[in-house]
Every structure is written in C-alpha cells, then in structure tokens.
Coordinates of C-alpha atoms in Angstrom, one line a residue:
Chain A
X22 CA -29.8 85.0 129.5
X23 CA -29.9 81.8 131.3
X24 CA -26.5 81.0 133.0
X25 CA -24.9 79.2 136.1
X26 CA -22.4 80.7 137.8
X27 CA -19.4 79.0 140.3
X28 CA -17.7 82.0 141.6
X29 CA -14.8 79.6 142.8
X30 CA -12.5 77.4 140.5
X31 CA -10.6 75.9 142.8
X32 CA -11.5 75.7 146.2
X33 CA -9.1 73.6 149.4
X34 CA -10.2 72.7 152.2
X35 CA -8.8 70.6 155.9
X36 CA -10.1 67.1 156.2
X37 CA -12.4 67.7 158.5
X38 CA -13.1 71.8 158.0
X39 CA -16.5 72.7 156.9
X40 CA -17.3 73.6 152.6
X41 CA -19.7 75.8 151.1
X42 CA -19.5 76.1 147.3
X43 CA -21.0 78.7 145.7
X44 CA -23.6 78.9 142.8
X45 CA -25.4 81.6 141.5
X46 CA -28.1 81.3 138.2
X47 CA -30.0 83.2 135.9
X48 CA -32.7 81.8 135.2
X49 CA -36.6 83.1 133.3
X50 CA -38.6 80.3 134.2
X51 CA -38.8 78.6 138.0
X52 CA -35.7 77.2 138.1
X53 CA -35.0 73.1 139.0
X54 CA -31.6 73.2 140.8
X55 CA -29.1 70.6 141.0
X56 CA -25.4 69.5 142.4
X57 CA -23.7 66.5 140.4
X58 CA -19.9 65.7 141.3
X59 CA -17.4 64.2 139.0
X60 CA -14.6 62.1 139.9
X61 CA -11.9 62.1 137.6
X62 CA -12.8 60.2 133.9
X63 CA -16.0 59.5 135.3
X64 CA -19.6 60.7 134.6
X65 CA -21.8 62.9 137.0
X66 CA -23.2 61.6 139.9
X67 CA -26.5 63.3 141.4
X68 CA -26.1 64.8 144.6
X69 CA -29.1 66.7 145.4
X70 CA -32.1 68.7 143.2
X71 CA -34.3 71.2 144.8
X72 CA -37.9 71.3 142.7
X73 CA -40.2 73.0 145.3
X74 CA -41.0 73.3 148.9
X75 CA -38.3 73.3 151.8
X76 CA -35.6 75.3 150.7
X77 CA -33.2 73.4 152.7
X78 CA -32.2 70.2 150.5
X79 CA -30.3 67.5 151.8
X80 CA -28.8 64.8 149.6
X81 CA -26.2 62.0 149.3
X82 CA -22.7 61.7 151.0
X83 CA -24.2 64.6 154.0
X84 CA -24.0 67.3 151.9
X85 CA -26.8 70.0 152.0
X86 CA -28.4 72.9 149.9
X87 CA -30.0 76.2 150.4
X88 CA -32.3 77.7 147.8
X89 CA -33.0 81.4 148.6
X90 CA -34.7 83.0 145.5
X91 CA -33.9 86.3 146.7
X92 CA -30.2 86.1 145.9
X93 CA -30.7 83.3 143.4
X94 CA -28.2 81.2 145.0
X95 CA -28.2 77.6 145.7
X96 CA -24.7 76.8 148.0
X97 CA -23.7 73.7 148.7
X98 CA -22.5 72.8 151.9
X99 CA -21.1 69.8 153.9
X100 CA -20.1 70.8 157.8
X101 CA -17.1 67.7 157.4
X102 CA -15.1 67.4 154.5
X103 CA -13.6 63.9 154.3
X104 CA -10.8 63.3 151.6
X105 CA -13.0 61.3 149.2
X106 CA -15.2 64.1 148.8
X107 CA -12.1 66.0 146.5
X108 CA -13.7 65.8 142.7
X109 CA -15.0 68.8 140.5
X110 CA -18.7 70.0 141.6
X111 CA -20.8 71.1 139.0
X112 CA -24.1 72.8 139.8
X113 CA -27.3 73.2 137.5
X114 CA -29.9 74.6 136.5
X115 CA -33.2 74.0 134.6
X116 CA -36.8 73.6 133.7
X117 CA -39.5 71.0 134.3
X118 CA -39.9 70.6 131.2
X119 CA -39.5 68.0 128.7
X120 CA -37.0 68.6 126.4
X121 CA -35.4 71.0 128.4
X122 CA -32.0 70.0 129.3
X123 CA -29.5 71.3 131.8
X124 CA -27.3 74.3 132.2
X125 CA -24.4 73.9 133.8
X126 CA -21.7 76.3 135.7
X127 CA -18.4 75.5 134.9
X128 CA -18.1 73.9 137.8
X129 CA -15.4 74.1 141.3
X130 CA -12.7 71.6 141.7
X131 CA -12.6 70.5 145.7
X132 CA -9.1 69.5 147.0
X133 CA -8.8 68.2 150.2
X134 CA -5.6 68.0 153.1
X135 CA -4.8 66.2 155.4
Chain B
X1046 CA -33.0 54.8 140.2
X1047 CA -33.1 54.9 136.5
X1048 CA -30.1 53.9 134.8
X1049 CA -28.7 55.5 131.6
X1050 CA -26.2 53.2 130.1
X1051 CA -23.2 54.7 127.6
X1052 CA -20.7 52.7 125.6
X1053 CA -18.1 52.8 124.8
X1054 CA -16.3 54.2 128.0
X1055 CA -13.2 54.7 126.0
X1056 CA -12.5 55.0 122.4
X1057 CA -9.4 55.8 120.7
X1058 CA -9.0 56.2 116.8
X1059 CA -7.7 57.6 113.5
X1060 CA -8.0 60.9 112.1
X1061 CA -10.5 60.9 109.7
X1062 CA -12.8 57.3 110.8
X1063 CA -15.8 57.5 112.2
X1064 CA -16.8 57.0 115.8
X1065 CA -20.4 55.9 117.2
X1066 CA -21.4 56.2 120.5
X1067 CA -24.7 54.4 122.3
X1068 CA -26.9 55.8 125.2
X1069 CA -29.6 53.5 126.1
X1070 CA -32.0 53.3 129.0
X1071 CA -32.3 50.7 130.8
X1072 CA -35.1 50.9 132.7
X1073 CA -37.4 54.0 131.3
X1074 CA -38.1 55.2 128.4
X1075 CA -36.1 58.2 127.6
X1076 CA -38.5 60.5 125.2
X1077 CA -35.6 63.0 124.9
X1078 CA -32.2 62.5 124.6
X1079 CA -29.7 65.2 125.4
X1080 CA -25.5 65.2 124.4
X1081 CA -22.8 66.9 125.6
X1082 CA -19.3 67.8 125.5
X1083 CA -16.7 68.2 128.1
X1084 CA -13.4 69.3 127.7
X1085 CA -10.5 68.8 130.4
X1086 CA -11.0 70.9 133.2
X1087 CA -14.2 72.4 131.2
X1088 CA -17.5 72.5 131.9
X1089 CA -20.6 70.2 130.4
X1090 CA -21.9 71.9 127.2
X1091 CA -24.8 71.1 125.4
X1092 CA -24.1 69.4 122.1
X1093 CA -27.8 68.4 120.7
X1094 CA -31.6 67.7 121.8
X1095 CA -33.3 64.8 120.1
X1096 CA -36.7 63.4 120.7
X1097 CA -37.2 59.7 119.9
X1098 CA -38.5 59.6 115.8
X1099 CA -37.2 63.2 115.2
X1100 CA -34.4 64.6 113.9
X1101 CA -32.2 66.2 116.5
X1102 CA -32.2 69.9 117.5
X1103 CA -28.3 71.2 117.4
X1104 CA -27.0 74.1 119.5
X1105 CA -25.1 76.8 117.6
X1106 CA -21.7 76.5 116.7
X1107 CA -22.2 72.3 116.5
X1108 CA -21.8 70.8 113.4
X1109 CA -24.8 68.1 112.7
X1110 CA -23.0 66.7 109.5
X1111 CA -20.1 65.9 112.0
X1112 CA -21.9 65.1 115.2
X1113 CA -25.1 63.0 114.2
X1114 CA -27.7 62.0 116.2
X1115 CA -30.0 59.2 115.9
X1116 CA -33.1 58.4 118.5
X1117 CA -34.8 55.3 117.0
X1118 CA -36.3 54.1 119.7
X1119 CA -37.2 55.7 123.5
X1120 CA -34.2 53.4 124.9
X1121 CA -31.4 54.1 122.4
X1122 CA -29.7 57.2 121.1
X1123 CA -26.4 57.3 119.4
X1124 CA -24.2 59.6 118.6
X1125 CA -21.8 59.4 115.5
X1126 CA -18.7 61.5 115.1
X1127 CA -17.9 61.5 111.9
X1128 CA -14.5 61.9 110.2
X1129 CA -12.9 62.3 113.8
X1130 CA -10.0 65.0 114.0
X1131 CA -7.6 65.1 116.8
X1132 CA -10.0 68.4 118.5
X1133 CA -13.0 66.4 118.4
X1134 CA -11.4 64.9 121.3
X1135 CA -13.4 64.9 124.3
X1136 CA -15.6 63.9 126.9
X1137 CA -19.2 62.8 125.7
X1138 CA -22.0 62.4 128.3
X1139 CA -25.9 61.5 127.1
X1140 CA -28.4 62.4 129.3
X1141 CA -32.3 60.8 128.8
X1142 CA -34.8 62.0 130.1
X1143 CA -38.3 60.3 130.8
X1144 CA -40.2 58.5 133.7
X1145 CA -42.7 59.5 135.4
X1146 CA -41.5 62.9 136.7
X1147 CA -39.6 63.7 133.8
X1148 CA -36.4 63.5 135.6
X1149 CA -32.5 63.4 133.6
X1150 CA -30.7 60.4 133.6
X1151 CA -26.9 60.8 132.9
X1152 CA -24.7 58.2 131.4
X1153 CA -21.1 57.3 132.7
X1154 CA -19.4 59.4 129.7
X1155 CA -17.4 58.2 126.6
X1156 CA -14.3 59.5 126.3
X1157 CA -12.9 60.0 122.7
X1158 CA -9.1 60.3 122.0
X1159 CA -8.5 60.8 118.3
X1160 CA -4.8 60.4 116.9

C-alpha cells in the first residue's frame, strides 16, 4: 500500500538548535517527494520536491532534504531553527503522473523556544 | 510560480444549506483538479479527482451526492457541499495540477464551519 509516514507528532526544538523531521513512504512506482508547511488556518506552502538527480534537495527558508532510496526516507532538516519556522510539516509523496495526486503523512507539528 | 486561487477562505452556515466552493487557476490550466479534507490537527485527505469535462473520481468512504464536483473549464473547479451538517465541518484545500511539468498547485484552503 502506498503510505507516508511522520514517526514524530510533535517535535520541540531551541531557537537556534538544529531539526530533522522524519518521513518514511511506501511507495510502487518512483516516488516524487515533497515537504509543504502549514501555518495555522492557512494553506500549504511548498518547501522543497525531490524528482531525480542529487539526492540532497535544498529549498525555501534554508531547509534541506535527503532522498536515500535504500531506507525510503526523505528527512528534512534545517541546521538553525528560528521561531517562525514553528507550524505543522507535512511531507508527501507521489507520481509524475497526471491525475495522480498526493499522499500525505499526517504530518509533525514544530514548536519552537526561546 | 503558478497560482491556484480558492474562495471563499471562510464560510460559516446552517445545517442543512448548501455550500460551494471555487478553485481556479490563475495562470495555467489545471487539466486535473484534486480536493481534500483536513480536520484540526489531521492530516490532508483526498476527497475527489476530477479532470476538466468529466465527472469526478471519489475516493471511498466520500459521498459524491454530498460532496459534488464540477470541472467546466481547465481554470475552474468547484466544490459543493450539499445539505451541510455540523461534521462536514472542515478544512477544504484544491489542488490543480497542469503546466508544463505537470506540477500541483495548492490553493490557500476554505474553511467550513457549519452550525
């Protein structure tokens, strides 16, 4: 079965301190790999996709991440957490396809402290 | 980038009326059309596929006499929720996707509050 999974529900981290958020899939075809983040009451913003090629991704707001098909992971990192970066984190997975849509992990809420 | 445009952002109403929500692309054309639901805390969970001219594909356990879908053209979709109860209360997000990589588009999110 095709599934996304976020190992962590709620994750808190120092202003500051490193993150890595974990994200796991199943997956038949080659999977397409996303992180969106949601603010509260607000839609999904795109943060980074991996299609193909370096498996190292970097996107928006200095977050990065890692593809490695052999644990069919995709983490997400950022070395400095600042406090806007505390929203929920969804990552996702699907096909190049059209007409395929998304599948989505239930996603990790990021809270940050001072 | 593309833009995928939702409205309403926020809709309350009575129990029982209908609600109808528009997803339109601004600038591509959005072949398919995807829904979703989100409920507090929840993840995003997919409601309905519809390609523009077809009727829409539902995912199990949605109803498609309550949750209609209409994709009349490749820039709008709506969604109607008809005969709203108080636990069709939710989160909405469209998602179109279309340009030249075939890439999704999501919209802000409409959030339903029936009383």
């Amino acid at each position: 079965a095709q599934s996304v999974t976020q190992p962590d529900i709620h994750i808190t981290v120092s202003e500051g301190a490193s993150l890595e958020l974990r994200c796991n899939y199943s997956y038949g075809a080659t999977p397409y790999l996303f992180w969106y983040v949601q603010s509260p009451g607000q839609g999904l913003q795109l943060l980074l996709k991996y299609f193909s090629g370096d498996t190292l991704v970097q996107g928006i707001k200095g977050f990065e991440a890692e593809f490695k098909r052999s644990q069919s992971s995709f983490n997400l990192r950022k070395p400095s957490v600042h406090w806007s970066d505390a929203a929920e984190y969804f990552c996702a997975v699907g096909a190049n396809q059209a007409g395929t849509a998304l599948i989505f992990g239930k996603g990790t809420t990021l809270s940050v402290s001072s | 980038g593309a833009v995928v445009s939702q409205h309403p952002s926020w809709v309350i109403c009575k129990s029982g009326t209908s609600v109808k929500i528009e997803c339109r692309s601004l600038d591509f054309q959005a072949t398919t059309m995807f829904w979703y639901r989100q409920f507090p805390k929840q993840s995003l969970m997919l409601m309905a596929t519809s390609n523009e001219g077809s009727k829409a594909t539902y995912e199990q356990g949605v109803e498609k006499d309550k949750f209609l879908i209409n994709h009349a053209s490749l820039t709008l979709s709506t969604l109607t929720v008809t005969s709203a109860h108080p636990e069709d209360s939710s989160f909405y997000i469209c998602s179109g996707q279309g340009g030249p990589a075939g890439e999704l588009f999501f919209g802000e999110g409409s959030r339903l509050t029936v009383l």
